[in-house]
Coordinates of C-alpha atoms and ligand atoms in Angstrom, one line a residue:
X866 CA 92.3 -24.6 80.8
X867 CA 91.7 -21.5 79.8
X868 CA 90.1 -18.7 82.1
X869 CA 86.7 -18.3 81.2
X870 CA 85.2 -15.2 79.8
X871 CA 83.9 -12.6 82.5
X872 CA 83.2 -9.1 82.5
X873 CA 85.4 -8.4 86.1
X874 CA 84.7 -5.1 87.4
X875 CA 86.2 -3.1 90.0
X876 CA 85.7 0.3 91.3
X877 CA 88.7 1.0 91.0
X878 CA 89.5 3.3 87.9
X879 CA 90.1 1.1 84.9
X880 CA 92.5 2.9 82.6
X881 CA 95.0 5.2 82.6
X882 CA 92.7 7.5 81.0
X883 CA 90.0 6.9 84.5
X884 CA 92.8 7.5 87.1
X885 CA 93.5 10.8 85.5
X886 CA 90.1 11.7 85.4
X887 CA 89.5 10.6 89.1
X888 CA 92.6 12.3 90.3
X889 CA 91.2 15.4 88.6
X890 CA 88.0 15.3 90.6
X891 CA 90.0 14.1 93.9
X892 CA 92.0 17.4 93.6
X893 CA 89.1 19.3 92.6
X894 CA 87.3 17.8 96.4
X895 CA 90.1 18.8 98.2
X896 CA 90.5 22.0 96.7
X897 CA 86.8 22.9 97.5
X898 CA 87.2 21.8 100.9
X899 CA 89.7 24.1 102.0
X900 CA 88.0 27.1 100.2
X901 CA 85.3 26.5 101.9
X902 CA 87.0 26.5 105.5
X903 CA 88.9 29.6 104.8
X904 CA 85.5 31.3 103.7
X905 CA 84.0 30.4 106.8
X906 CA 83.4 33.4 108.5
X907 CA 82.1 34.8 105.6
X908 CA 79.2 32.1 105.7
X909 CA 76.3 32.1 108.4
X910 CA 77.0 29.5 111.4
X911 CA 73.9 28.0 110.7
X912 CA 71.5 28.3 107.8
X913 CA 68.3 26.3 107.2
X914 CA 67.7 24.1 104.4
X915 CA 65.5 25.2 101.4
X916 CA 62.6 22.8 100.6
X917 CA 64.5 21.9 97.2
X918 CA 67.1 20.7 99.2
X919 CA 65.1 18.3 101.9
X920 CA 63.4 17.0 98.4
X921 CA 66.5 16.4 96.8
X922 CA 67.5 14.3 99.6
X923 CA 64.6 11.7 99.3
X924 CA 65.5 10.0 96.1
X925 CA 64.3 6.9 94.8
X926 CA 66.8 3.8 95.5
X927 CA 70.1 4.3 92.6
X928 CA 70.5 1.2 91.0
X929 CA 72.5 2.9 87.9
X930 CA 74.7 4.9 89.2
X931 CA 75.3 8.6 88.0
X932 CA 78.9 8.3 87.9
X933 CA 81.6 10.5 90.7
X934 CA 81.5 13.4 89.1
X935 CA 77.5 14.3 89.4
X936 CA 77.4 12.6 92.8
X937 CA 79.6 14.6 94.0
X938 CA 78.0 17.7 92.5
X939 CA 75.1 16.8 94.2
X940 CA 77.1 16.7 97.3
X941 CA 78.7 20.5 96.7
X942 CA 74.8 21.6 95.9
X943 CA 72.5 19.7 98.6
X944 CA 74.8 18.7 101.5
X945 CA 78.0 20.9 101.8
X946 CA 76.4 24.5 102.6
X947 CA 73.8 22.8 105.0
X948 CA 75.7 21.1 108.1
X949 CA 75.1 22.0 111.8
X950 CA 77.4 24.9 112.0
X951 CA 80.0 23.5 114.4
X952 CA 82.5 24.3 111.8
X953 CA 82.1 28.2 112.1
X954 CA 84.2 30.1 114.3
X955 CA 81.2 31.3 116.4
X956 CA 79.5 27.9 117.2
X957 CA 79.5 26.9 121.0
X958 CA 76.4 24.8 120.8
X959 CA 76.5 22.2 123.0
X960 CA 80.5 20.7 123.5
X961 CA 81.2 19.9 119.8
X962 CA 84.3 20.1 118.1
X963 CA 85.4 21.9 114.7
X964 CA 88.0 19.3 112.9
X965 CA 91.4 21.0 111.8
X966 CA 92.3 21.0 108.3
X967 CA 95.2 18.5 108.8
X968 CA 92.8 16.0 110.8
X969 CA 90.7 16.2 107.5
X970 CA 93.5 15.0 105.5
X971 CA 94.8 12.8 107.9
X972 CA 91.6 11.0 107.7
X973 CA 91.6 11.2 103.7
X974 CA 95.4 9.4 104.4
X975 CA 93.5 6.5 106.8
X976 CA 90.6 5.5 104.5
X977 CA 93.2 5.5 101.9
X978 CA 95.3 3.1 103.4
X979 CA 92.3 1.6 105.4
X980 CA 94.4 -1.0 108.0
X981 CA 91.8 -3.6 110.1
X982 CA 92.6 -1.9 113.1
X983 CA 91.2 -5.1 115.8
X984 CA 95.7 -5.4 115.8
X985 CA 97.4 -7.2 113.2
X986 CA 101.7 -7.2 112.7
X987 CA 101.5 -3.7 110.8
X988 CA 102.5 -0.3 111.3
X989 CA 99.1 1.5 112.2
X990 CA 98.7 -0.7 115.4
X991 CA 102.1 0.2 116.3
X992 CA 100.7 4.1 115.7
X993 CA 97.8 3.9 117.9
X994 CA 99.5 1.9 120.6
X995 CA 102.0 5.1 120.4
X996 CA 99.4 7.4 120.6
X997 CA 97.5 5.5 123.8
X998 CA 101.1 5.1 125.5
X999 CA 101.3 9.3 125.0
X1000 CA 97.7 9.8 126.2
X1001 CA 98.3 7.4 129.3
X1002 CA 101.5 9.5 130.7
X1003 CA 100.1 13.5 129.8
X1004 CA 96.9 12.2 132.0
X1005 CA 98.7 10.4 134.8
X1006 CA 98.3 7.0 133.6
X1007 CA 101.5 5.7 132.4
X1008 CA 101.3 2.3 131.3
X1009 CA 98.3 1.9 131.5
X1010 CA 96.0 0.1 128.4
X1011 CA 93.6 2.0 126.3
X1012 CA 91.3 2.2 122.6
X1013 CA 90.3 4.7 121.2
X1014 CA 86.5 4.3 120.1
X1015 CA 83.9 6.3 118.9
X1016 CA 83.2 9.1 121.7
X1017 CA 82.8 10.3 125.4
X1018 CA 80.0 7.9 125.3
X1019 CA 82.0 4.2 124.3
X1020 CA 85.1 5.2 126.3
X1021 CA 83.1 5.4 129.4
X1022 CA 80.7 2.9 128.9
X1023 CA 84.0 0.3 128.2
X1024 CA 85.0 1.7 131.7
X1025 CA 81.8 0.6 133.7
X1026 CA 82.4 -2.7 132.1
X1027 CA 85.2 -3.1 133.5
X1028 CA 84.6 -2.3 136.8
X1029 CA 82.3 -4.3 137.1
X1030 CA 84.2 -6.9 136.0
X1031 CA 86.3 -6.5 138.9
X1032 CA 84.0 -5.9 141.4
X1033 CA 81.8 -9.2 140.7
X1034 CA 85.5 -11.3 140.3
X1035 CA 86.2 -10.0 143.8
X1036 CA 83.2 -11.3 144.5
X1037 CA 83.6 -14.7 142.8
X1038 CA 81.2 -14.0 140.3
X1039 CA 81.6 -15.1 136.7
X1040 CA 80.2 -12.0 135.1
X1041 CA 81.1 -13.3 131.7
X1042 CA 79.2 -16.3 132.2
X1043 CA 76.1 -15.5 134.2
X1044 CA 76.0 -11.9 133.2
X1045 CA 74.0 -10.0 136.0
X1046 CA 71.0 -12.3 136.2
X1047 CA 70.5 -13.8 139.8
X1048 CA 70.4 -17.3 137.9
X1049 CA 71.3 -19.3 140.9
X1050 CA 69.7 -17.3 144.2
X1051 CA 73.1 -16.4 145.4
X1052 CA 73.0 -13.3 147.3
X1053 CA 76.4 -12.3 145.7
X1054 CA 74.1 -11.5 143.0
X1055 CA 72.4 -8.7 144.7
X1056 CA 71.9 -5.3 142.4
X1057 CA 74.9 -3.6 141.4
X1058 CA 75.1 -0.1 141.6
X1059 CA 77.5 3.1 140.8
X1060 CA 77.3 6.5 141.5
X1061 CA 78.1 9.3 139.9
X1062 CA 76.9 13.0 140.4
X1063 CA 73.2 14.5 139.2
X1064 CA 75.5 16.6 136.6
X1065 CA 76.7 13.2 135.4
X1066 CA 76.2 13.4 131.5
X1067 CA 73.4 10.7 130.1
X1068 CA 75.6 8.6 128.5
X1069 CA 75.6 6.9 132.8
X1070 CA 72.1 6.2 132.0
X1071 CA 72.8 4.2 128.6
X1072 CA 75.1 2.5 129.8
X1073 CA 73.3 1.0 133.3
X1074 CA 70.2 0.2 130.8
X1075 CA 72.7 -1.3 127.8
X1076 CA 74.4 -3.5 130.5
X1077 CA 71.2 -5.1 132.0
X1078 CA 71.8 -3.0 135.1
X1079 CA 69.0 -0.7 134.7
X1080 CA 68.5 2.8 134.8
X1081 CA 68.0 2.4 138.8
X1082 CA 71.6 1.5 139.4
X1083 CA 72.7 4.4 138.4
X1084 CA 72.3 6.6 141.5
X1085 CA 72.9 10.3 141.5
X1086 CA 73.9 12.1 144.0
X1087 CA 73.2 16.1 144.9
X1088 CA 75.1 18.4 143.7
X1089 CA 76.2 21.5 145.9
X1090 CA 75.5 25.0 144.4
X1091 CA 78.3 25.0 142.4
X1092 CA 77.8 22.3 140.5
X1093 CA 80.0 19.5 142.1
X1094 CA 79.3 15.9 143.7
X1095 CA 77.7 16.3 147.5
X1096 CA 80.6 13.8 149.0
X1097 CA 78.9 13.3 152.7
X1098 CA 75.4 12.7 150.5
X1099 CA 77.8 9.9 148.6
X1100 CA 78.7 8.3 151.5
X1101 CA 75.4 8.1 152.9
X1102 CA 74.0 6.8 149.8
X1103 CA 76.9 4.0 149.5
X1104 CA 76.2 3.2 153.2
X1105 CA 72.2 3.2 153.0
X1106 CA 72.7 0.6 149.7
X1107 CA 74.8 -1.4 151.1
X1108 CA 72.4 -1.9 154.2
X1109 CA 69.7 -2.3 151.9
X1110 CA 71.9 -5.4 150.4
X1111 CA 72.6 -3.4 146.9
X1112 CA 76.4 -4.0 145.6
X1113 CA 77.8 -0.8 144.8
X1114 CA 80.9 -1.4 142.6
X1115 CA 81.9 2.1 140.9
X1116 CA 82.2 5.9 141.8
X1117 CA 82.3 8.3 138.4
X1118 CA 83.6 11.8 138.9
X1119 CA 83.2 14.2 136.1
X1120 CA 85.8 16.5 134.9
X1121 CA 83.8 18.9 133.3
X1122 CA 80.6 18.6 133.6
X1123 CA 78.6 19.3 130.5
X1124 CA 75.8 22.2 131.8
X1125 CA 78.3 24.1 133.5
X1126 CA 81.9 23.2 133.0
X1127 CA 82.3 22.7 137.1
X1128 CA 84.2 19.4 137.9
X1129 CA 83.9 17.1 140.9
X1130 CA 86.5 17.1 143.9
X1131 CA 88.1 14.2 141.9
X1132 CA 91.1 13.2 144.8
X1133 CA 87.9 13.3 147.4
X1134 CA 86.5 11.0 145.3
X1135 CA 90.1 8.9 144.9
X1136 CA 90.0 8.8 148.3
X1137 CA 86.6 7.4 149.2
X1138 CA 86.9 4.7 146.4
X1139 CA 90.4 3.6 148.3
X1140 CA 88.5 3.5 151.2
X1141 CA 85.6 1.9 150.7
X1142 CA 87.4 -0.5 147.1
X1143 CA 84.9 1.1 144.6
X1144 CA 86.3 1.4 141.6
X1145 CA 86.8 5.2 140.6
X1146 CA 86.4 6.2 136.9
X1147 CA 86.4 9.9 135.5
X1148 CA 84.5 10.9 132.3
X1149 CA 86.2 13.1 131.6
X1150 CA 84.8 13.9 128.0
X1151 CA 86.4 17.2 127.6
X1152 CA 87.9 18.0 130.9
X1153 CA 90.1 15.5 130.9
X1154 CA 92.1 17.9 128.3
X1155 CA 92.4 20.9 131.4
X1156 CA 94.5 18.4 133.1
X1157 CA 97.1 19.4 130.0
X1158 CA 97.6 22.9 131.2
X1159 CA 99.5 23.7 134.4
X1160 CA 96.9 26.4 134.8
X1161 CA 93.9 24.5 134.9
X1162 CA 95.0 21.2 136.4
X1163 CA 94.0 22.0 139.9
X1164 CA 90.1 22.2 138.5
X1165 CA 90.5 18.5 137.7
X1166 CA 93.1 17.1 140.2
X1167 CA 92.6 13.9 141.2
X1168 CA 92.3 12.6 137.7
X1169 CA 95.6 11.0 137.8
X1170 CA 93.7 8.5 140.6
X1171 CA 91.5 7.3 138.3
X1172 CA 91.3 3.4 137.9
X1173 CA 89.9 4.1 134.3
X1174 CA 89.3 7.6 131.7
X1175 CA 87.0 8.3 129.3
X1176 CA 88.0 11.5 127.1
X1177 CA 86.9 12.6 123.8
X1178 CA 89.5 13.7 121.2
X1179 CA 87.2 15.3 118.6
X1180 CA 85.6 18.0 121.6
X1181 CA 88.6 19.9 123.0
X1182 CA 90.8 17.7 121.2
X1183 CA 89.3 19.8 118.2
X1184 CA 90.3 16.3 115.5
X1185 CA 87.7 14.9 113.1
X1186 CA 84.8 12.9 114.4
X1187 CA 84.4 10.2 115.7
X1188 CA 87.6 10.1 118.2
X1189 CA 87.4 9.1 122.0
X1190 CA 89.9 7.3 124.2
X1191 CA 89.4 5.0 127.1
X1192 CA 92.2 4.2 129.6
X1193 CA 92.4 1.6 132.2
X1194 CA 95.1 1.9 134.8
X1195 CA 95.2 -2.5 135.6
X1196 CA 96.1 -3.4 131.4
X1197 CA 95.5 -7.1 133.0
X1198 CA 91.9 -6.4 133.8
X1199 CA 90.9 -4.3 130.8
X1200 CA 91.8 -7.5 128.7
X1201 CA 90.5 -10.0 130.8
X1202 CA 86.9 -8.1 130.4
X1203 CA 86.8 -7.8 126.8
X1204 CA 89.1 -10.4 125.3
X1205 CA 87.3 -13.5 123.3
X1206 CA 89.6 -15.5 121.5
X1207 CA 88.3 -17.6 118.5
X1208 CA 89.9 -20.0 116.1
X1209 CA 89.9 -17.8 113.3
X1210 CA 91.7 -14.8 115.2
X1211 CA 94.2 -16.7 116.9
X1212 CA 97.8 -15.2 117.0
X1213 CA 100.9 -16.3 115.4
X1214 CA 104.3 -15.5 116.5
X1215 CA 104.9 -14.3 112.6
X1216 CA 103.0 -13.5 109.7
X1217 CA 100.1 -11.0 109.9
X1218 CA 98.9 -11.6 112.7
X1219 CA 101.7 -12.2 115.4
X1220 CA 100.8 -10.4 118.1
X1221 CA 96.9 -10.9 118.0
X1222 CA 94.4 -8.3 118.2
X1223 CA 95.3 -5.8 121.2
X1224 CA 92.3 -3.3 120.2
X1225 CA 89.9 -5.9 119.6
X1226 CA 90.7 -7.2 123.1
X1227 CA 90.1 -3.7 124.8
X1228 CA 86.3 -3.1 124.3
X1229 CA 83.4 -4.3 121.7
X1230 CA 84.2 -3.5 118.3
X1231 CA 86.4 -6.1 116.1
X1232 CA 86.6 -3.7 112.8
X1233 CA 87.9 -0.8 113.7
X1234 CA 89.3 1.9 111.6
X1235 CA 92.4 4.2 111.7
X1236 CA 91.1 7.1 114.0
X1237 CA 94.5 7.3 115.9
X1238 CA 95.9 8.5 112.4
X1239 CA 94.5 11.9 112.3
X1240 CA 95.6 12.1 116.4
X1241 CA 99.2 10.6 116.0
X1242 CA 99.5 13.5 113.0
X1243 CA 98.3 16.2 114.4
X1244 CA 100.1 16.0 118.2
X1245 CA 103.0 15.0 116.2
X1246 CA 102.5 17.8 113.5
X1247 CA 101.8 20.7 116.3
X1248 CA 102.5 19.3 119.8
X1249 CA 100.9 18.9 123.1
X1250 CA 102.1 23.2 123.9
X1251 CA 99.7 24.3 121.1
X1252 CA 97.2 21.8 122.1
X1253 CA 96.7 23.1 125.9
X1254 CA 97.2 27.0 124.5
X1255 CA 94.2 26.6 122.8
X1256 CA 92.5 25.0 125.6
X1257 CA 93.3 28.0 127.9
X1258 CA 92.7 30.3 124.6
X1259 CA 89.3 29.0 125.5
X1260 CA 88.9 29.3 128.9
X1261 CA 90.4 32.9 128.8
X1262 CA 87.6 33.7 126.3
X1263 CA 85.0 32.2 128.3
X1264 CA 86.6 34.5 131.3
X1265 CA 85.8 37.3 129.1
X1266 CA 82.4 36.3 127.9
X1267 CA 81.6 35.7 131.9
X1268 CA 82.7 39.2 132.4
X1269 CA 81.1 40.9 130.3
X1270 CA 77.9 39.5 131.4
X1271 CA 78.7 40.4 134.9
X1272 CA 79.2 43.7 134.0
X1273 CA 76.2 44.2 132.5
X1274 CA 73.0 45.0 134.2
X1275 CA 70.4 43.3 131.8
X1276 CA 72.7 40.2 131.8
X1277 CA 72.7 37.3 134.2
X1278 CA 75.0 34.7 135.0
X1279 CA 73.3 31.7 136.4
X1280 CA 75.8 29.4 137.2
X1281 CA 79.7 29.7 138.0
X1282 CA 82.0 29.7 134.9
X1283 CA 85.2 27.7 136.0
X1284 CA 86.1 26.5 132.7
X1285 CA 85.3 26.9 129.1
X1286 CA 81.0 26.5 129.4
X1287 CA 79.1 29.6 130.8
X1288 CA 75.7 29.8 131.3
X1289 CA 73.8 33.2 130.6
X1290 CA 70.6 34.8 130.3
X1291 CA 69.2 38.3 129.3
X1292 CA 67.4 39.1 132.7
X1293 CA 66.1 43.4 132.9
X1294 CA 65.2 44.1 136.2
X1295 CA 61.5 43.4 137.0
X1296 CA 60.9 40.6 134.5
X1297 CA 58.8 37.9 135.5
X1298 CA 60.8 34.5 135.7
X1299 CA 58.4 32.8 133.0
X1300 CA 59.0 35.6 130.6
X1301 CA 62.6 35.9 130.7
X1302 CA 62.2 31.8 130.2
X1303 CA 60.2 32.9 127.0
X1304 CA 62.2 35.9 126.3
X1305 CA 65.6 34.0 126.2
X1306 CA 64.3 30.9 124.3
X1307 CA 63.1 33.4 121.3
X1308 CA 66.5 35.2 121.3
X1309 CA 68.4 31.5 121.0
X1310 CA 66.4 30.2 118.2
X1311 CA 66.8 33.9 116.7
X1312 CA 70.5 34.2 116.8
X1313 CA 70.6 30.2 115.4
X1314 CA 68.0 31.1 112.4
X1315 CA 69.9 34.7 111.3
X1316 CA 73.2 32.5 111.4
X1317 CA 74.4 34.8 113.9
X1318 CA 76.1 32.2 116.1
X1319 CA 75.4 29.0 117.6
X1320 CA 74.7 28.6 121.3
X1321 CA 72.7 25.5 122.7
X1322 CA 70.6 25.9 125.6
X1323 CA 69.6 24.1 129.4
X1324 CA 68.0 24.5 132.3
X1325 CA 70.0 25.6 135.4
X1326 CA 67.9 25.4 138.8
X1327 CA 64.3 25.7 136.7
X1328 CA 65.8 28.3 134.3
X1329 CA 66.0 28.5 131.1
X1330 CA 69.8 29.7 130.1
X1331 CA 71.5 30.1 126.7
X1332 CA 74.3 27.8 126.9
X1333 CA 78.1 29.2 125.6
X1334 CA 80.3 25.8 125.5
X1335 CA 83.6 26.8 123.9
X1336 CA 85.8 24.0 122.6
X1337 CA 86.1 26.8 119.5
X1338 CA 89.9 26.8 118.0
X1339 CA 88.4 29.0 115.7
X1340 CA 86.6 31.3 117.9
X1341 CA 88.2 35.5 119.0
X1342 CA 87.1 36.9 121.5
X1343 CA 85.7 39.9 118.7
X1344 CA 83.2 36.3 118.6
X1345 CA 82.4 36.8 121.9
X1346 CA 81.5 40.4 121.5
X1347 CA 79.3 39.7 118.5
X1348 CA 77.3 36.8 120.5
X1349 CA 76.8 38.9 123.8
X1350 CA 75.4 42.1 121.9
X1351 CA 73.4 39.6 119.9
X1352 CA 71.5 38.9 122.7
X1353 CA 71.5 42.4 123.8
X1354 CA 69.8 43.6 120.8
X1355 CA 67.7 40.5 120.9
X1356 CA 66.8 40.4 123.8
X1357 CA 65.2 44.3 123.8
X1358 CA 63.3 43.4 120.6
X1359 CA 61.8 39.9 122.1
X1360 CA 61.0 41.8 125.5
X1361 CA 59.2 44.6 123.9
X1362 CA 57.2 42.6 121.2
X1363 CA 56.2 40.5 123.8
X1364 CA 55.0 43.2 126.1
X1365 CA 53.0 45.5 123.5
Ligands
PLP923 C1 80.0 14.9 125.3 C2 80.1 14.3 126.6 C3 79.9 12.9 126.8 C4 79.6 12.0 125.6 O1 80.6 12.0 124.7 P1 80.3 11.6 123.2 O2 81.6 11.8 122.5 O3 79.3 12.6 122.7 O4 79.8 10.2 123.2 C5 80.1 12.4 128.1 N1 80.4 13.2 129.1 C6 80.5 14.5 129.0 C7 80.8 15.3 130.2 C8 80.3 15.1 127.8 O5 80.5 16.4 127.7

């Protein structure tokens, strides 16, 4: 029998003809993607988009396409010049990274190659098991098992999960099966709870409400005034919950908290969850990088204690979104909370699949694709010395900017600047609290909408402070200067148009 007669398309290029043409426009992308991050501090850090370009973006539904070429011009005209700045060598909005030019490829090189990443017998499992086997010893957890996933948020949330898959097998509980619903009156099933500090980052709060805990098992405890857990109100609150017949299972300390850069006493906390079996996990979004440097460590000692980590790579790791990392010291228990065999998944001892599906068996997500690429390239490319330079690069800058602000007299520093965030404010003499709150939020939104820079803002003990998080590898301290006499010049110009 003869094949029949279909018109089989592909979107793949058809002809020799088509792959030179693509390859043409492939080389064109790349090329305009590298001038534009050597240009960048040429360009604003920010700039708004133009009406044309928020109507250009509402389009009808394509169904003919218009072909690579004028997509991708589209792209260049409506999209490119328009992100949220954290490119820019003066962005330190909120803790976002910038991407490096070789994560960008390296992530061109993974979709290219796009490996399944739940396991499988190939070579890109056996690169990210490389790359969590590296990440486990630099941050004190040799042999431990970890997945990378999509951020701060994931890694730690996968954490929780499996402490309290622990606690509740201690317990005798079937978690698995019953989940956290008192289905049969047993008191086992009381509330579970966890703790982590009132500077814990809200990702605590998604997670207690995503696992049918509720917002309410997350208890936070005081911070002292520099930022760090309250560890005699943390026992009383374990004791007083535990009298009240609540089931506290978990403990998380932050290194590097994300208002202020301070970090809990992390071995304090070690200690009390040995003492009293809590499980003790760090998020330690960014932090967890400090513990790199021999400089820095002591800020976040105690990490190495942890029973499980949560760490970005794309904040101070400065890679591509999305990258993250979760660790679990017990490899036995990390597996034992996630893994779900099924028939069509099951290992082999050969083929494809011999070996099963290690990632897939470390968290939620089955597809999964090739993040530890741009990682396993870019440690390999530059080592773990450049990596930690930068990261005290950063924290020497932040030194700077912290100084500078002490030293001058309209200036105020409103919180202690340990590590890479600080927390300012322009505050003249005699200036009504409310007003500087007014004054300072017109000079952020100022220095965003001129494209001067990029700060992000909070509130520190009821006041309103321009927020300077530097996870910058692009970022001088010349930077630095530009952003504080920003708000200098600002900040005289907001004051007196206020005032007249
Ligand atoms: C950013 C951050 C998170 C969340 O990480 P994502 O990668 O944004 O999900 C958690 N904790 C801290 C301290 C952070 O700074």
């Amino acid at each position: 029998m003869s094949a029949p007669k279909l018109s089989e398309e592909t979107f793949d290029p058809r002809s020799p003809e088509e792959w030179a043409a693509f390859r043409a426009l492939s080389h064109r992308m790349v090329d305009d993607m590298l001038t534009h991050l050597a240009g960048l501090r040429e360009q604003p850090a920010w700039r708004e988009m133009p009406a044309s370009v928020r109507k250009a973006l509402v389009e009808p539904i394509p169904r003919t396409g218009v072909g690579a070429e004028a997509a991708y011009l589209d792209f260049v005209q409506n999209v490119l010049p328009y992100p949220d700045g954290n490119l820019h060598p003066r962005f330190f909005g909120w803790v976002k990274g910038n991407g490096t030019p070789l994560g960008m490829m390296a992530d061109m090189l993974a979709s290219g190659l796009n490996p399944h990443m739940a396991g499988f017998n190939q070579a890109p499992a056996l690169v990210e098991q490389q790359l969590i086997d590296w990440l486990a010893e630099l941050l004190g957890m040799p042999g431990g098992s970890g997945v990378l996933v999509t951020g701060g948020t994931m890694a730690s949330t996968l954490a929780l999960g499996v402490a309290r898959f622990a606690k509740t097998r201690e317990l005798g509980i079937n978690v698995r099966e019953d989940g956290v619903q008192a289905w049969t009156n047993d008191p086992r099933h009381g509330p579970l709870v966890f703790y982590g500090s009132a500077e814990t980052h809200g990702w605590a709060r998604k997670a207690a409400e995503f696992m049918g805990l509720g917002n309410r098992a997350f208890r936070r405890v005081p911070v002292d005034t520099d930022y760090r857990m309250n560890m005699t109100a943390l026992a009383e609150m374990v004791t007083a919950d535990r009298a009240a017949g609540l089931i506290p299972f978990c403990v998380v300390g932050t290194a590097g908290t994300v208002n202020t850069g301070a970090s809990d006493d992390l071995t304090a906390i070690a200690d009390f969850c040995r003492r009293d079996k809590l499980w003790f996990h760090v998020d330690g979004a960014f932090g967890a990088l400090a513990y790199l440097s021999e400089r820095l460590r002591p800020q976040v000692a105690g990490l190495e204690l942890a029973d499980s980590l949560g760490f970005d790579l794309h904040k101070w790791g400065c890679l591509p979104f999305e990258c993250a990392c979760v660790l679990v010291r017990d490899p036995e228990l990390h597996k034992a909370t996630y893994a779900a065999p099924a028939s069509y998944l099951a290992a082999a001892t050969r083929g494809v699949i011999a070996g099963g599906l290690p990632f897939a068996d470390r968290g939620i997500d089955l597809t999964r694709g090739f993040k530890a690429l741009k990682a396993w390239l870019s440690l390999k490319a530059d080592g773990v010395d450049k990596l930690v330079r930068l990261v005290e690069q950063n924290v020497a800058q932040t030194e700077y900017l912290a100084k500078r602000v002490e030293e001058h007299a309209d200036l105020e520093l409103l919180a202690p600047a340990p590590l890479n965030i600080a927390c300012i404010r322009y505050a003249p003499a005699g200036v009504p609290g409310e007003v500087l709150d007014a004054v300072n939020t017109e000079v952020l939104l100022r220095i965003q909408e001129t494209g001067i820079a990029v700060p992000s803002s909070t509130i520190l003990g009821g006041r309103f402070a321009i927020r300077m998080a530097n996870v910058n590898h692009r970022a001088r301290l010349s930077d630095i200067d530009i952003v504080i006499d920003a708000i200098l010049r600002l900040g005289r110009d907001v004051l007196s148009e206020m005032q007249s």
